[in-house]
Amino acid sequence: MIFSNTERQRTRAFDDVEAAVDGACEELQMTRDELIRLIIREWLEQYGFLLTHSMDEGRGTEDSALR
């Protein structure tokens, strides 16, 4: 199969991500699914799409990231 330059660049970019995910899974001793869920959860919390778990003094454990 012959790939265009754009397709080759896209493939290299995905290869970099695959290598990073594999390395993180090994270092954190997590499965691929667990790591991807963690990454997505943290992103969603950071951007206010998901409630965050706050450990602030005296407050409840859940707090809105939009506050």
CSV table of N, CA and C in Angstrom, one decimal:
chain,number,residue,atom,x,y,z
A,1,MET,N,0.8,-1.2,0.0
A,1,MET,CA,0.0,0.0,0.0
A,1,MET,C,0.9,1.2,0.0
A,2,ILE,N,0.5,2.2,-0.8
A,2,ILE,CA,1.3,3.5,-0.9
A,2,ILE,C,0.6,4.6,-0.1
A,3,PHE,N,1.3,5.2,0.8
A,3,PHE,CA,0.7,6.3,1.6
A,3,PHE,C,1.2,7.6,1.2
A,4,SER,N,0.4,8.6,1.3
A,4,SER,CA,0.8,10.0,1.0
A,4,SER,C,1.6,10.5,2.2
A,5,ASN,N,2.2,11.7,2.0
A,5,ASN,CA,3.1,12.3,3.0
A,5,ASN,C,2.2,12.6,4.3
A,6,THR,N,1.0,13.1,4.1
A,6,THR,CA,0.1,13.4,5.2
A,6,THR,C,-0.2,12.1,6.0
A,7,GLU,N,-0.5,11.0,5.3
A,7,GLU,CA,-0.8,9.8,5.9
A,7,GLU,C,0.4,9.2,6.7
A,8,ARG,N,1.6,9.4,6.1
A,8,ARG,CA,2.8,8.9,6.8
A,8,ARG,C,3.1,9.8,8.1
A,9,GLN,N,2.8,11.1,8.0
A,9,GLN,CA,3.0,11.9,9.2
A,9,GLN,C,2.0,11.6,10.2
A,10,ARG,N,0.8,11.3,9.9
A,10,ARG,CA,-0.3,10.9,10.8
A,10,ARG,C,0.1,9.6,11.5
A,11,THR,N,0.6,8.6,10.7
A,11,THR,CA,1.0,7.3,11.3
A,11,THR,C,2.1,7.5,12.3
A,12,ARG,N,3.1,8.4,11.9
A,12,ARG,CA,4.2,8.6,12.9
A,12,ARG,C,3.7,9.2,14.2
A,13,ALA,N,2.7,10.1,14.0
A,13,ALA,CA,2.2,10.8,15.2
A,13,ALA,C,1.5,9.8,16.1
A,14,PHE,N,0.7,8.8,15.5
A,14,PHE,CA,0.1,7.8,16.2
A,14,PHE,C,1.1,6.8,16.9
A,15,ASP,N,2.2,6.6,16.2
A,15,ASP,CA,3.2,5.7,16.7
A,15,ASP,C,3.8,6.3,18.0
A,16,ASP,N,4.0,7.6,18.0
A,16,ASP,CA,4.5,8.3,19.2
A,16,ASP,C,3.6,8.2,20.3
A,17,VAL,N,2.3,8.3,20.1
A,17,VAL,CA,1.3,8.2,21.1
A,17,VAL,C,1.2,6.8,21.6
A,18,GLU,N,1.3,5.8,20.7
A,18,GLU,CA,1.3,4.4,21.1
A,18,GLU,C,2.5,4.1,22.0
A,19,ALA,N,3.6,4.6,21.7
A,19,ALA,CA,4.8,4.3,22.5
A,19,ALA,C,4.7,5.0,23.9
A,20,ALA,N,4.1,6.2,23.9
A,20,ALA,CA,4.0,6.9,25.2
A,20,ALA,C,2.9,6.1,26.1
A,21,VAL,N,1.8,5.7,25.5
A,21,VAL,CA,0.8,4.9,26.2
A,21,VAL,C,1.4,3.6,26.7
A,22,ASP,N,2.1,2.9,25.9
A,22,ASP,CA,2.8,1.6,26.3
A,22,ASP,C,3.7,1.9,27.5
A,23,GLY,N,4.6,2.9,27.4
A,23,GLY,CA,5.5,3.2,28.4
A,23,GLY,C,4.8,3.6,29.7
A,24,ALA,N,3.7,4.4,29.7
A,24,ALA,CA,3.0,4.8,30.9
A,24,ALA,C,2.3,3.6,31.5
A,25,CYS,N,1.8,2.7,30.7
A,25,CYS,CA,1.1,1.5,31.2
A,25,CYS,C,2.1,0.7,32.0
A,26,GLU,N,3.3,0.5,31.4
A,26,GLU,CA,4.3,-0.3,32.1
A,26,GLU,C,4.8,0.4,33.4
A,27,GLU,N,5.0,1.7,33.4
A,27,GLU,CA,5.5,2.4,34.5
A,27,GLU,C,4.5,2.5,35.7
A,28,LEU,N,3.2,2.7,35.3
A,28,LEU,CA,2.1,2.8,36.3
A,28,LEU,C,1.5,1.5,36.6
A,29,GLN,N,1.9,0.4,35.9
A,29,GLN,CA,1.3,-0.9,36.1
A,29,GLN,C,-0.2,-0.9,36.0
A,30,MET,N,-0.6,-0.3,34.8
A,30,MET,CA,-2.1,-0.3,34.5
A,30,MET,C,-2.3,-0.9,33.2
A,31,THR,N,-3.5,-1.4,32.9
A,31,THR,CA,-3.8,-1.8,31.6
A,31,THR,C,-4.0,-0.6,30.7
A,32,ARG,N,-4.1,-0.9,29.4
A,32,ARG,CA,-4.3,0.2,28.5
A,32,ARG,C,-5.7,0.9,28.7
A,33,ASP,N,-6.7,0.1,28.9
A,33,ASP,CA,-8.0,0.6,29.2
A,33,ASP,C,-8.0,1.5,30.4
A,34,GLU,N,-7.4,1.0,31.5
A,34,GLU,CA,-7.4,1.8,32.8
A,34,GLU,C,-6.7,3.1,32.6
A,35,LEU,N,-5.5,3.1,31.8
A,35,LEU,CA,-4.8,4.3,31.6
A,35,LEU,C,-5.6,5.3,30.8
A,36,ILE,N,-6.2,4.8,29.7
A,36,ILE,CA,-7.0,5.7,28.8
A,36,ILE,C,-8.2,6.3,29.6
A,37,ARG,N,-8.8,5.5,30.5
A,37,ARG,CA,-9.9,6.1,31.3
A,37,ARG,C,-9.4,7.1,32.3
A,38,LEU,N,-8.2,6.9,32.9
A,38,LEU,CA,-7.6,7.9,33.8
A,38,LEU,C,-7.3,9.2,33.1
A,39,ILE,N,-6.7,9.1,31.9
A,39,ILE,CA,-6.3,10.3,31.1
A,39,ILE,C,-7.6,11.1,30.8
A,40,ILE,N,-8.6,10.4,30.3
A,40,ILE,CA,-9.9,11.0,29.9
A,40,ILE,C,-10.5,11.7,31.1
A,41,ARG,N,-10.6,10.9,32.2
A,41,ARG,CA,-11.2,11.4,33.5
A,41,ARG,C,-10.5,12.7,33.9
A,42,GLU,N,-9.1,12.7,34.0
A,42,GLU,CA,-8.4,13.9,34.4
A,42,GLU,C,-8.6,15.0,33.5
A,43,TRP,N,-8.7,14.8,32.2
A,43,TRP,CA,-8.9,15.9,31.2
A,43,TRP,C,-10.3,16.5,31.4
A,44,LEU,N,-11.3,15.6,31.6
A,44,LEU,CA,-12.7,16.0,31.8
A,44,LEU,C,-12.8,16.8,33.1
A,45,GLU,N,-12.1,16.4,34.2
A,45,GLU,CA,-12.1,17.2,35.4
A,45,GLU,C,-11.5,18.5,35.3
A,46,GLN,N,-10.3,18.5,34.6
A,46,GLN,CA,-9.5,19.8,34.4
A,46,GLN,C,-10.3,20.8,33.7
A,47,TYR,N,-11.1,20.4,32.7
A,47,TYR,CA,-11.9,21.3,31.9
A,47,TYR,C,-13.3,21.5,32.3
A,48,GLY,N,-13.6,21.0,33.5
A,48,GLY,CA,-14.9,21.3,34.1
A,48,GLY,C,-16.1,20.5,33.6
A,49,PHE,N,-15.8,19.4,32.9
A,49,PHE,CA,-16.9,18.6,32.4
A,49,PHE,C,-17.3,17.5,33.3
A,50,LEU,N,-16.5,17.3,34.4
A,50,LEU,CA,-16.8,16.3,35.3
A,50,LEU,C,-16.5,16.8,36.7
A,51,LEU,N,-17.3,16.4,37.7
A,51,LEU,CA,-17.0,16.8,39.1
A,51,LEU,C,-15.6,16.4,39.5
A,52,THR,N,-14.9,17.2,40.3
A,52,THR,CA,-13.6,16.8,40.8
A,52,THR,C,-13.8,16.4,42.2
A,53,HIS,N,-12.8,15.6,42.7
A,53,HIS,CA,-12.8,15.1,44.0
A,53,HIS,C,-11.8,16.0,44.8
A,54,SER,N,-12.4,16.8,45.7
A,54,SER,CA,-11.6,17.8,46.5
A,54,SER,C,-11.3,17.3,47.9
A,55,MET,N,-10.1,17.5,48.4
A,55,MET,CA,-9.8,17.1,49.7
A,55,MET,C,-9.5,18.3,50.6
A,56,ASP,N,-10.2,19.4,50.3
A,56,ASP,CA,-10.1,20.7,51.0
A,56,ASP,C,-10.6,20.5,52.4
A,57,GLU,N,-10.1,21.3,53.4
A,57,GLU,CA,-10.6,21.2,54.8
A,57,GLU,C,-12.1,21.4,54.9
A,58,GLY,N,-12.7,20.4,55.6
A,58,GLY,CA,-14.1,20.5,56.0
A,58,GLY,C,-15.1,20.5,54.9
A,59,ARG,N,-14.7,20.5,53.6
A,59,ARG,CA,-15.7,20.5,52.5
A,59,ARG,C,-16.0,19.0,52.2
A,60,GLY,N,-17.0,18.8,51.4
A,60,GLY,CA,-17.4,17.5,50.9
A,60,GLY,C,-16.3,17.0,50.0
A,61,THR,N,-16.4,15.7,49.6
A,61,THR,CA,-15.4,15.1,48.7
A,61,THR,C,-15.6,15.5,47.3
A,62,GLU,N,-16.8,16.0,46.9
A,62,GLU,CA,-17.1,16.4,45.5
A,62,GLU,C,-17.3,17.9,45.4
A,63,ASP,N,-16.6,18.5,44.4
A,63,ASP,CA,-16.7,19.9,44.2
A,63,ASP,C,-16.8,20.2,42.8
A,64,SER,N,-17.5,21.2,42.3
A,64,SER,CA,-17.6,21.5,40.9
A,64,SER,C,-16.3,22.2,40.5
A,65,ALA,N,-15.8,21.8,39.3
A,65,ALA,CA,-14.6,22.4,38.8
A,65,ALA,C,-14.9,23.8,38.2
A,66,LEU,N,-16.2,24.1,38.1
A,66,LEU,CA,-16.6,25.4,37.5
A,66,LEU,C,-16.6,26.5,38.5
A,67,ARG,N,-16.4,26.3,39.7
A,67,ARG,CA,-16.5,27.2,40.8
A,67,ARG,C,-15.6,28.4,40.7
